[in-house]
PDB file of C-alpha atoms in Angstrom:
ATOM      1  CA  UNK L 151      37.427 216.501  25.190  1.00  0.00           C
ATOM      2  CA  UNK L 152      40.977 217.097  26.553  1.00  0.00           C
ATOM      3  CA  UNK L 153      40.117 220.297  28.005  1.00  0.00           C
ATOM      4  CA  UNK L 154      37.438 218.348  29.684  1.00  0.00           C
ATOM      5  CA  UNK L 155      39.357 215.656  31.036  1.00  0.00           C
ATOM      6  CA  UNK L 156      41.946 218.496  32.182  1.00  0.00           C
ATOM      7  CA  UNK L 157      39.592 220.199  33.937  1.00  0.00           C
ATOM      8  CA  UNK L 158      37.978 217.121  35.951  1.00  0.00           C
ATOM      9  CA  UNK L 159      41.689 215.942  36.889  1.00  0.00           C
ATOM     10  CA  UNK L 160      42.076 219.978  38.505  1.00  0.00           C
ATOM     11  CA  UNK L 161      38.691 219.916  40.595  1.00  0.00           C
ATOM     12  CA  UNK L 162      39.609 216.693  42.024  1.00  0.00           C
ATOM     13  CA  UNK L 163      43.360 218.119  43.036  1.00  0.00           C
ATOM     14  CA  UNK L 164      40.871 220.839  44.784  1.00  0.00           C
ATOM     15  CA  UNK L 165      38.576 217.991  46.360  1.00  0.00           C
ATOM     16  CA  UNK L 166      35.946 218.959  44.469  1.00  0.00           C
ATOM     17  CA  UNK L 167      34.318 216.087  43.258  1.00  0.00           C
ATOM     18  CA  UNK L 168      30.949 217.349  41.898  1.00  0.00           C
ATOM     19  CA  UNK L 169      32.320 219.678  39.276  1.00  0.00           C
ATOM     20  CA  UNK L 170      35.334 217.207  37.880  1.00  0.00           C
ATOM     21  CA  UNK L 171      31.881 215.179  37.557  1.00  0.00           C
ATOM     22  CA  UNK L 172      29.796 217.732  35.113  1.00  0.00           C
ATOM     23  CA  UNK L 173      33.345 218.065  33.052  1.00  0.00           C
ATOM     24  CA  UNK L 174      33.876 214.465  32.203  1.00  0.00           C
ATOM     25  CA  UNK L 175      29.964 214.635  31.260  1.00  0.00           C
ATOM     26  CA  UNK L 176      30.881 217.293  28.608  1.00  0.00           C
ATOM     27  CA  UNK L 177      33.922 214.899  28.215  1.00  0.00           C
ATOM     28  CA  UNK L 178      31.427 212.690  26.959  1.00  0.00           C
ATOM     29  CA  UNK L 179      29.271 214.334  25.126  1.00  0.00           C
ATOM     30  CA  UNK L 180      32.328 215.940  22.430  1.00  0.00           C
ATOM     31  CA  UNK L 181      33.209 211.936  22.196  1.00  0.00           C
ATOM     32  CA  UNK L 182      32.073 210.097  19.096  1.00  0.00           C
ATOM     33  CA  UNK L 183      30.418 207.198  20.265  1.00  0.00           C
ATOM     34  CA  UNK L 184      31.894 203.742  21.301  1.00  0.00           C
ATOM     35  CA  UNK L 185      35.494 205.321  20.572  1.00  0.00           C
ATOM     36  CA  UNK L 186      38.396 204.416  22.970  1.00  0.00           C
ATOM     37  CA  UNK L 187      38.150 208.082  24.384  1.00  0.00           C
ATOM     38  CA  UNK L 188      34.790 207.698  25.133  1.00  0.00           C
ATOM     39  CA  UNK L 189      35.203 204.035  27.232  1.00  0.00           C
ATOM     40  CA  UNK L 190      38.016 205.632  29.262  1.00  0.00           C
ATOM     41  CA  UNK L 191      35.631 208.314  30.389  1.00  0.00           C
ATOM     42  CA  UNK L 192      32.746 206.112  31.356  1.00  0.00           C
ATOM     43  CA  UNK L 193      35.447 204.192  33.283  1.00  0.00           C
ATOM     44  CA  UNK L 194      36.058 207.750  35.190  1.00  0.00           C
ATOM     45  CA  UNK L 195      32.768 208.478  35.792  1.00  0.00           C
ATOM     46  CA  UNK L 196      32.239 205.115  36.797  1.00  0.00           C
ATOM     47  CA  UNK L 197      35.413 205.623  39.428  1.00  0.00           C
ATOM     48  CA  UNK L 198      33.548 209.022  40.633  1.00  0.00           C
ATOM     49  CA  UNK L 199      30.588 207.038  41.241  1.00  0.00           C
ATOM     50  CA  UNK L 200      32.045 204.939  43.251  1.00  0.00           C
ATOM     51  CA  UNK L 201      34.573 206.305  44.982  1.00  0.00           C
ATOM     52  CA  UNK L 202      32.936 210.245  45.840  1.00  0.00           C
ATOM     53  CA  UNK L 203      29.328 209.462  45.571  1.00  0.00           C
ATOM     54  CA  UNK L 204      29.106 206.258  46.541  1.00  0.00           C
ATOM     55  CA  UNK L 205      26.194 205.326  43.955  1.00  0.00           C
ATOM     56  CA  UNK L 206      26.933 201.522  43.455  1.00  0.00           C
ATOM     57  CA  UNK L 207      24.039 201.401  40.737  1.00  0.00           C
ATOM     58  CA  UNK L 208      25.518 204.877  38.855  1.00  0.00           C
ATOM     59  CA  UNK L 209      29.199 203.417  39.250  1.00  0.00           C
ATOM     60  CA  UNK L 210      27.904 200.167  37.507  1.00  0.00           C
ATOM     61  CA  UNK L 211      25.683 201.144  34.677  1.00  0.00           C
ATOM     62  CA  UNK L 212      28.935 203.167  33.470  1.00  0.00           C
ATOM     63  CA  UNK L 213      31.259 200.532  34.085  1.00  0.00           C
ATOM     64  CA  UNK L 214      29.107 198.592  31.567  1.00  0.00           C
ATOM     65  CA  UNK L 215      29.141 201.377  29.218  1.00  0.00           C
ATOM     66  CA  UNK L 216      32.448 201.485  29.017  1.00  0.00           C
ATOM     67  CA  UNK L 217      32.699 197.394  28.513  1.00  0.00           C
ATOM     68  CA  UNK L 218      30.062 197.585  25.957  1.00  0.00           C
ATOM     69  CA  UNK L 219      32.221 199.965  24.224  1.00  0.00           C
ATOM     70  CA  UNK L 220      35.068 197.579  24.841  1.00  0.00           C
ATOM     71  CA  UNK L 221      34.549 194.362  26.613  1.00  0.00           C
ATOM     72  CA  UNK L 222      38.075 194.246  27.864  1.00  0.00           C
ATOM     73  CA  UNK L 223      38.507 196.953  29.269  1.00  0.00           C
ATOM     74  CA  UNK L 224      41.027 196.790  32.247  1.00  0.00           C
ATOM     75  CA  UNK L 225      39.526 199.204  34.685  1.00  0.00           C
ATOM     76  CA  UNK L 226      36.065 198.828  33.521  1.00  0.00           C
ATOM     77  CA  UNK L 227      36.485 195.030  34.418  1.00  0.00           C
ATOM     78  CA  UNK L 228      38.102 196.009  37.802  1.00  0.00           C
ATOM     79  CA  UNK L 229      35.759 198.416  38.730  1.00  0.00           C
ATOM     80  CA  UNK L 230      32.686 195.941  38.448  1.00  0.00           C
ATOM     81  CA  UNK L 231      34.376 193.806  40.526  1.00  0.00           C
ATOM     82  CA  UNK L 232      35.081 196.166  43.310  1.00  0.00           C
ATOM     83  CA  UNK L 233      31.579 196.387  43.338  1.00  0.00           C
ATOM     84  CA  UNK L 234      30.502 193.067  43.499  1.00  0.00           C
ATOM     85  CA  UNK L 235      33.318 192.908  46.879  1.00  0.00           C
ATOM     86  CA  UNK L 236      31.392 196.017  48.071  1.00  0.00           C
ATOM     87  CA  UNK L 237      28.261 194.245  47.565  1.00  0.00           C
ATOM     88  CA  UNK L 238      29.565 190.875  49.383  1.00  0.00           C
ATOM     89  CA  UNK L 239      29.100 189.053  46.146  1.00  0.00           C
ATOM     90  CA  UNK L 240      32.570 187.312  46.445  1.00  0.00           C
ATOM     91  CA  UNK L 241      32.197 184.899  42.998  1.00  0.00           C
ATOM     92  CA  UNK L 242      31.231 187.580  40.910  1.00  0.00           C
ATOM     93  CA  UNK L 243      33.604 189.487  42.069  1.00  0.00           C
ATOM     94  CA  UNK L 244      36.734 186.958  41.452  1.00  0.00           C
ATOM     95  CA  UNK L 245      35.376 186.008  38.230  1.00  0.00           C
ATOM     96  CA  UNK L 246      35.409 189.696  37.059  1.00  0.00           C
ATOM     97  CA  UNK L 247      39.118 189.415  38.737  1.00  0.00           C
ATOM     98  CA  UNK L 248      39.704 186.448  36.496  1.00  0.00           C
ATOM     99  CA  UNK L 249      38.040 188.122  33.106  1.00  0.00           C
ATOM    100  CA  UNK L 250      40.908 190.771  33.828  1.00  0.00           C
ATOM    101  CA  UNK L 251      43.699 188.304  34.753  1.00  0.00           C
ATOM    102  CA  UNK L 252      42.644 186.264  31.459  1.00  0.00           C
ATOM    103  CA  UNK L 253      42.795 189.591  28.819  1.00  0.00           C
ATOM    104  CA  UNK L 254      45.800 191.562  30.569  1.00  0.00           C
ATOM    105  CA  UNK L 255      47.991 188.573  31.629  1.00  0.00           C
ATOM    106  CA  UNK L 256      50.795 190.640  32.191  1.00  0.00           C
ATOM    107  CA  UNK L 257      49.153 193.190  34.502  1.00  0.00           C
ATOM    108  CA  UNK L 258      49.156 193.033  38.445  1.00  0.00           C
ATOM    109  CA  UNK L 259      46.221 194.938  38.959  1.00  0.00           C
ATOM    110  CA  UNK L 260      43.615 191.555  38.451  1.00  0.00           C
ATOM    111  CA  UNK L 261      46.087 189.532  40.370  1.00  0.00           C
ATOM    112  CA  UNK L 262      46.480 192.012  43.409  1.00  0.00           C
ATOM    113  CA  UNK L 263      42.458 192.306  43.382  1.00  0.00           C
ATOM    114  CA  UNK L 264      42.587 188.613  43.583  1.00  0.00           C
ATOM    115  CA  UNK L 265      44.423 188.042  46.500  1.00  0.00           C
ATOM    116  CA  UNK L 266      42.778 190.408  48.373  1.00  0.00           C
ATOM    117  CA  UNK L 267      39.259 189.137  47.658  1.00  0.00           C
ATOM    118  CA  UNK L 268      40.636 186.008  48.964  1.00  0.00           C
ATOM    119  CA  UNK L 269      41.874 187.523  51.965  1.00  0.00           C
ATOM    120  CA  UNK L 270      38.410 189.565  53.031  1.00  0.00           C
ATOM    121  CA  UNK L 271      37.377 185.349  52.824  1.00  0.00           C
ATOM    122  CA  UNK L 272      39.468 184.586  55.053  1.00  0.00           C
ATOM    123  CA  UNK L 273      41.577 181.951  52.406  1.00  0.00           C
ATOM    124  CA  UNK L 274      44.906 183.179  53.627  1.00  0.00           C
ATOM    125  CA  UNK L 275      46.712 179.980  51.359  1.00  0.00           C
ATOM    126  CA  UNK L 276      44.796 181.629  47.915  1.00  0.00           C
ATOM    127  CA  UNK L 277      45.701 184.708  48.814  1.00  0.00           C
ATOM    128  CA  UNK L 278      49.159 184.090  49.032  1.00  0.00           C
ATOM    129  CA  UNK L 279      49.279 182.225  45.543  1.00  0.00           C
TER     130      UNK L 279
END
C-alpha cells in the first residue's frame, strides 16, 4: 500500500495525473476495509477527482467513502464542501465547513474555507470574523 501511495505522489511530481490515479486504486485494493489507510486514500482519489479530472460526481462518491469509513474525516469533510461551492450550493457547503470546524476545533483549514465561502457571497463582515 505504501509503495502505492509512493508511486501516485511521483506521477503527480511528473504531472501525470492518470497513472498516480490507477496506483492509489491498487492502494486500495491491498487496504483492509474501512481501516484508517483505506479512508485517507479515498480522500486522494477523491482530491484527483476533483482537482485533475474534474468529475464532481467521482470526487463525491469517494469523499463519502472515505466519511463512511470515518465520519470525521478532515479532508473528506472539506472536500464535499468544495464541491457543494463548485456546485453554487453555498449552505451545504458552510455546513460541511461547520461539521469540520465542530470535530477539528483547533484546525484552520474549516475556518479558512469559511471565510472564503462567505466572501464568493459577497458577506465581507462574515468573512472577516
Amino acid at each position: 500500500m505504501a509503495y502505492w501511495e509512493e508511486r501516485a505522489l511521483f506521477h503527480l511530481t511528473q504531472d501525470e495525473w492518470q497513472t498516480a490515479f490507477k496506483s492509489l486504486f491498487n492502494a486500495v485494493h491491498e487496504t483492509p476495509q474501512g481501516c484508517p489507510h483505506q479512508t485517507r486514500i479515498f480522500t486522494k482519489i477523491a482530491h484527483l477527482y476533483f482537482y485533475y479530472n474534474r468529475s464532481l460526481g467521482d470526487a463525491e462518491g469517494y469523499y463519502k467513502k472515505a466519511l463512511h469509513n470515518d465520519p470525521y474525516y478532515l479532508d473528506a469533510l472539506l472536500g464535499l464542501g468544495d464541491i457543494e461551492a463548485v456546485r453554487r450550493d453555498e449552505a451545504k457547503a458552510l455546513n460541511l465547513y461547520l461539521q469540520a470546524q465542530k470535530f477539528h476545533p483547533k484546525r484552520a483549514e474549516p475556518l479558512i474555507a469559511m471565510g472564503e465561502m462567505y466572501y464568493t457571497m459577497a458577506k465581507p463582515h462574515l468573512a472577516i470574523n
